[in-house]
Tab-separated table of C-alpha atoms in Angstrom:
chain	number	residue	atom	x	y	z
A	1	MET	CA	-0.080	0.057	0.029
A	2	PRO	CA	1.530	3.333	-0.919
A	3	ARG	CA	2.119	5.813	2.003
A	4	PRO	CA	1.313	9.415	1.942
A	5	ASP	CA	4.298	11.713	1.706
A	6	PRO	CA	5.194	12.412	5.316
A	7	LEU	CA	7.055	15.664	4.250
A	8	PHE	CA	3.912	17.229	2.675
A	9	THR	CA	3.064	20.593	4.337
A	10	PRO	CA	-0.237	22.300	3.349
A	11	PRO	CA	0.930	25.714	1.851
A	12	PHE	CA	-2.108	27.712	3.037
A	13	CYS	CA	-5.598	27.351	4.290
A	14	PRO	CA	-7.938	26.378	1.419
A	15	ALA	CA	-10.939	28.488	2.708
A	16	SER	CA	-11.263	31.679	0.843
A	17	ASP	CA	-12.724	33.473	3.906
A	18	CYS	CA	-9.842	32.356	6.219
A	19	ARG	CA	-7.237	34.993	7.075
A	20	TYR	CA	-4.539	32.467	6.083
A	21	PHE	CA	-5.794	31.973	2.657
A	22	HIS	CA	-3.677	34.835	1.133
A	23	SER	CA	-1.047	35.083	3.852
A	24	PRO	CA	-0.021	31.830	5.286
A	25	THR	CA	2.591	33.318	7.634
A	26	GLY	CA	2.063	32.054	11.142
A	27	TRP	CA	-0.587	29.586	9.892
A	28	ARG	CA	-1.178	26.539	11.925
A	29	TYR	CA	-2.932	23.229	11.116
A	30	ARG	CA	-3.505	19.773	12.661
A	31	ARG	CA	-3.412	16.439	11.287
A	32	ILE	CA	-6.745	14.694	12.036
A	33	GLY	CA	-6.397	11.224	10.567
A	34	PHE	CA	-6.822	9.549	7.218
A	35	TYR	CA	-9.602	8.437	4.876
A	36	HIS	CA	-9.287	5.505	2.473
A	37	ARG	CA	-10.248	5.418	-1.117
A	38	GLN	CA	-10.003	2.781	-3.930
A	39	ALA	CA	-7.830	4.739	-6.216
A	40	THR	CA	-3.965	5.115	-5.695
A	41	PRO	CA	-2.865	6.402	-3.150
A	42	THR	CA	-5.440	4.683	-1.111
A	43	ARG	CA	-4.650	6.474	2.179
A	44	ILE	CA	-5.171	10.231	2.209
A	45	GLN	CA	-4.129	12.503	5.132
A	46	ARG	CA	-6.758	14.842	6.572
A	47	TYR	CA	-6.024	18.231	8.243
A	48	ARG	CA	-7.946	20.989	10.053
A	49	CYS	CA	-7.026	24.613	9.964
A	50	SER	CA	-6.536	26.036	13.585
A	51	GLN	CA	-7.937	29.410	12.721
A	52	CYS	CA	-11.182	28.710	10.877
A	53	GLY	CA	-11.740	24.909	11.495
A	54	ARG	CA	-12.037	24.045	7.761
A	55	ARG	CA	-11.178	20.370	7.163
A	56	PHE	CA	-9.194	19.448	3.998
A	57	SER	CA	-6.833	16.783	2.768
A	58	THR	CA	-3.681	16.429	0.687
A	59	GLN	CA	-5.904	16.060	-2.312
A	60	THR	CA	-7.153	19.603	-1.925
A	61	PHE	CA	-3.779	20.783	-3.222
A	62	SER	CA	-3.629	18.379	-6.089
A	63	THR	CA	-4.058	20.013	-9.577
A	64	THR	CA	-6.558	17.138	-10.508
A	65	TYR	CA	-8.702	18.009	-7.570
A	66	TRP	CA	-9.852	21.263	-9.162
A	67	LEU	CA	-10.569	19.666	-12.642
A	68	ARG	CA	-13.756	17.836	-11.493
């Protein structure tokens, strides 16, 4: 089973109304587990923004995520 990249760091909060959307300086987030899917990679890391509470995953920052 492929593992998620342990060095991945979300670059900014994906919520457009969060203050860290445009300026990620000082932004904090928490890892909140994984979800499993059938496609590769099967295990996707989940995160939560400490400022606005938005939940997101590593897939949110993938170029293919926004093509759907």
